[in-house]
Amino acid sequence: MAYSLFVVQPKVKRYFGADQGGREALVAVIASGNRWKVIGLIAAIAVTGLGMLLIDHRGWWIHAVKGLLLIAASGIFWYVSWRHWPQRVFATAAELPVLQRRLVVLASVMLGLAGLAFALGVVAEHL
C-alpha cells in the first residue's frame, strides 16, 4: 500500500502528465483482480490474530484493539472496492480529481491503521 501510494501513483501521474484517460486506464489495470487477494489476506490476518489470542491471552486488550483496527481497515477496503472504484471507472474527467484525492486520503488512513496495528503488535511482544 505504501509503495503504491508513495512510488507507483506519483510516477504514473508524472508519466501520463495531462493524459488522465491513459492514467486511469493503467491504474484500473494495475488494480484489477486484487480485491479477492486482499480479502484473503484480511482473512489470514484475522485467523492468525485469533490463533495468537488463543495461544496467549494475557494481552487480550491489544488483540481487541488490533481487531477493531482490522475491522476499520476492512470497512475502508470495502468502500474503496465496491463504491469508490465503480464511481471512478465511470467518472467524468471533471469528477476524477476529487475521486483521486479521496483515494489518497483513504489509502493513507488504511496505511495509518496498519502501522498502528503493527506498533501494537510490537508493544504486545514486550508486555
mmCIF file of C-alpha atoms in Angstrom:
data_model
loop_
_atom_site.group_PDB
_atom_site.id
_atom_site.type_symbol
_atom_site.label_atom_id
_atom_site.label_comp_id
_atom_site.label_asym_id
_atom_site.label_seq_id
_atom_site.Cartn_x
_atom_site.Cartn_y
_atom_site.Cartn_z
ATOM 1 C CA MET A 1 0.000 0.000 0.000
ATOM 2 C CA ALA A 2 2.801 2.395 0.887
ATOM 3 C CA TYR A 3 4.664 1.508 -2.316
ATOM 4 C CA SER A 4 1.579 2.202 -4.402
ATOM 5 C CA LEU A 5 0.791 5.420 -2.566
ATOM 6 C CA PHE A 6 4.270 6.938 -2.482
ATOM 7 C CA VAL A 7 6.016 5.398 -5.516
ATOM 8 C CA VAL A 8 3.636 3.992 -8.142
ATOM 9 C CA GLN A 9 0.915 6.657 -8.067
ATOM 10 C CA PRO A 10 3.293 9.650 -8.296
ATOM 11 C CA LYS A 11 5.274 8.006 -11.120
ATOM 12 C CA VAL A 12 2.111 7.177 -13.057
ATOM 13 C CA LYS A 13 0.916 10.764 -12.605
ATOM 14 C CA ARG A 14 4.261 12.146 -13.765
ATOM 15 C CA TYR A 15 4.476 9.754 -16.727
ATOM 16 C CA PHE A 16 0.998 10.461 -18.074
ATOM 17 C CA GLY A 17 1.007 14.180 -17.276
ATOM 18 C CA ALA A 18 -2.227 15.723 -18.542
ATOM 19 C CA ASP A 19 -3.447 12.436 -20.085
ATOM 20 C CA GLN A 20 -5.925 11.492 -17.354
ATOM 21 C CA GLY A 21 -7.587 8.876 -19.542
ATOM 22 C CA GLY A 22 -4.335 6.976 -20.014
ATOM 23 C CA ARG A 23 -3.502 7.302 -16.350
ATOM 24 C CA GLU A 24 -6.883 5.970 -15.255
ATOM 25 C CA ALA A 25 -6.677 3.091 -17.734
ATOM 26 C CA LEU A 26 -3.299 1.980 -16.354
ATOM 27 C CA VAL A 27 -4.371 2.347 -12.721
ATOM 28 C CA ALA A 28 -7.504 0.279 -13.432
ATOM 29 C CA VAL A 29 -5.362 -2.465 -14.989
ATOM 30 C CA ILE A 30 -2.987 -2.458 -12.004
ATOM 31 C CA ALA A 31 -5.897 -2.650 -9.528
ATOM 32 C CA SER A 32 -7.855 -5.247 -11.484
ATOM 33 C CA GLY A 33 -8.189 -8.637 -9.820
ATOM 34 C CA ASN A 34 -6.726 -7.629 -6.466
ATOM 35 C CA ARG A 35 -9.981 -7.497 -4.494
ATOM 36 C CA TRP A 36 -10.172 -11.201 -3.652
ATOM 37 C CA LYS A 37 -6.451 -11.426 -2.917
ATOM 38 C CA VAL A 38 -6.811 -8.665 -0.342
ATOM 39 C CA ILE A 39 -9.906 -10.299 1.147
ATOM 40 C CA GLY A 40 -7.852 -13.485 1.536
ATOM 41 C CA LEU A 41 -5.096 -11.530 3.277
ATOM 42 C CA ILE A 42 -7.612 -9.885 5.614
ATOM 43 C CA ALA A 43 -8.998 -13.324 6.485
ATOM 44 C CA ALA A 44 -5.479 -14.661 7.103
ATOM 45 C CA ILE A 45 -4.699 -11.724 9.393
ATOM 46 C CA ALA A 46 -7.924 -12.317 11.346
ATOM 47 C CA VAL A 47 -7.295 -16.065 11.695
ATOM 48 C CA THR A 48 -3.687 -15.617 12.825
ATOM 49 C CA GLY A 49 -4.751 -12.916 15.277
ATOM 50 C CA LEU A 50 -7.347 -15.241 16.784
ATOM 51 C CA GLY A 51 -4.761 -18.017 16.885
ATOM 52 C CA MET A 52 -2.295 -15.801 18.724
ATOM 53 C CA LEU A 53 -5.006 -14.820 21.196
ATOM 54 C CA LEU A 54 -5.833 -18.478 21.860
ATOM 55 C CA ILE A 55 -2.164 -19.302 22.441
ATOM 56 C CA ASP A 56 -1.553 -16.433 24.854
ATOM 57 C CA HIS A 57 -4.469 -14.332 26.052
ATOM 58 C CA ARG A 58 -2.563 -12.129 28.512
ATOM 59 C CA GLY A 59 -2.584 -9.136 26.159
ATOM 60 C CA TRP A 60 -6.184 -9.691 25.076
ATOM 61 C CA TRP A 61 -6.949 -5.977 25.070
ATOM 62 C CA ILE A 62 -4.221 -5.329 22.483
ATOM 63 C CA HIS A 63 -5.702 -8.079 20.312
ATOM 64 C CA ALA A 64 -9.125 -6.469 20.720
ATOM 65 C CA VAL A 65 -7.782 -3.077 19.627
ATOM 66 C CA LYS A 66 -5.965 -4.681 16.690
ATOM 67 C CA GLY A 67 -9.211 -6.448 15.775
ATOM 68 C CA LEU A 68 -11.037 -3.112 15.762
ATOM 69 C CA LEU A 69 -8.301 -1.621 13.583
ATOM 70 C CA LEU A 70 -8.675 -4.554 11.179
ATOM 71 C CA ILE A 71 -12.440 -4.050 11.066
ATOM 72 C CA ALA A 72 -11.961 -0.331 10.344
ATOM 73 C CA ALA A 73 -9.408 -1.021 7.599
ATOM 74 C CA SER A 74 -11.680 -3.714 6.158
ATOM 75 C CA GLY A 75 -14.558 -1.238 6.080
ATOM 76 C CA ILE A 76 -12.439 1.254 4.167
ATOM 77 C CA PHE A 77 -11.341 -1.509 1.810
ATOM 78 C CA TRP A 78 -14.984 -2.478 1.246
ATOM 79 C CA TYR A 79 -15.875 1.129 0.442
ATOM 80 C CA VAL A 80 -12.952 1.517 -1.958
ATOM 81 C CA SER A 81 -13.619 -1.809 -3.690
ATOM 82 C CA TRP A 82 -17.381 -1.714 -4.055
ATOM 83 C CA ARG A 83 -18.164 2.018 -4.095
ATOM 84 C CA HIS A 84 -15.136 4.135 -4.912
ATOM 85 C CA TRP A 85 -13.706 2.125 -7.831
ATOM 86 C CA PRO A 86 -17.017 1.771 -9.675
ATOM 87 C CA GLN A 87 -17.510 5.532 -9.285
ATOM 88 C CA ARG A 88 -14.003 6.135 -10.555
ATOM 89 C CA VAL A 89 -14.317 3.805 -13.549
ATOM 90 C CA PHE A 90 -17.448 5.611 -14.734
ATOM 91 C CA ALA A 91 -16.402 9.121 -13.660
ATOM 92 C CA THR A 92 -16.246 12.061 -15.999
ATOM 93 C CA ALA A 93 -12.992 13.956 -16.439
ATOM 94 C CA ALA A 94 -14.350 16.660 -14.122
ATOM 95 C CA GLU A 95 -15.106 14.132 -11.359
ATOM 96 C CA LEU A 96 -11.739 12.344 -11.440
ATOM 97 C CA PRO A 97 -9.602 14.796 -9.418
ATOM 98 C CA VAL A 98 -11.950 14.581 -6.416
ATOM 99 C CA LEU A 99 -12.016 10.778 -6.599
ATOM 100 C CA GLN A 100 -8.229 10.596 -6.950
ATOM 101 C CA ARG A 101 -7.730 12.797 -3.890
ATOM 102 C CA ARG A 102 -10.285 10.750 -1.950
ATOM 103 C CA LEU A 103 -8.387 7.549 -2.724
ATOM 104 C CA VAL A 104 -5.136 9.077 -1.458
ATOM 105 C CA VAL A 105 -6.869 10.012 1.807
ATOM 106 C CA LEU A 106 -8.464 6.570 2.194
ATOM 107 C CA ALA A 107 -5.207 4.764 1.392
ATOM 108 C CA SER A 108 -3.343 6.986 3.865
ATOM 109 C CA VAL A 109 -5.848 6.183 6.610
ATOM 110 C CA MET A 110 -5.544 2.452 5.868
ATOM 111 C CA LEU A 111 -1.755 2.733 5.976
ATOM 112 C CA GLY A 112 -2.001 4.518 9.330
ATOM 113 C CA LEU A 113 -4.299 1.807 10.705
ATOM 114 C CA ALA A 114 -1.894 -0.913 9.549
ATOM 115 C CA GLY A 115 1.057 0.944 11.074
ATOM 116 C CA LEU A 116 -0.756 1.344 14.380
ATOM 117 C CA ALA A 117 -1.656 -2.359 14.421
ATOM 118 C CA PHE A 118 1.988 -3.221 13.751
ATOM 119 C CA ALA A 119 3.132 -0.953 16.587
ATOM 120 C CA LEU A 120 0.616 -2.564 18.939
ATOM 121 C CA GLY A 121 1.999 -5.973 17.964
ATOM 122 C CA VAL A 122 5.471 -4.813 18.965
ATOM 123 C CA VAL A 123 4.110 -3.465 22.256
ATOM 124 C CA ALA A 124 2.285 -6.757 22.913
ATOM 125 C CA GLU A 125 5.529 -8.675 22.460
ATOM 126 C CA HIS A 126 7.191 -6.614 25.196
ATOM 127 C CA LEU A 127 4.452 -6.810 27.827
#
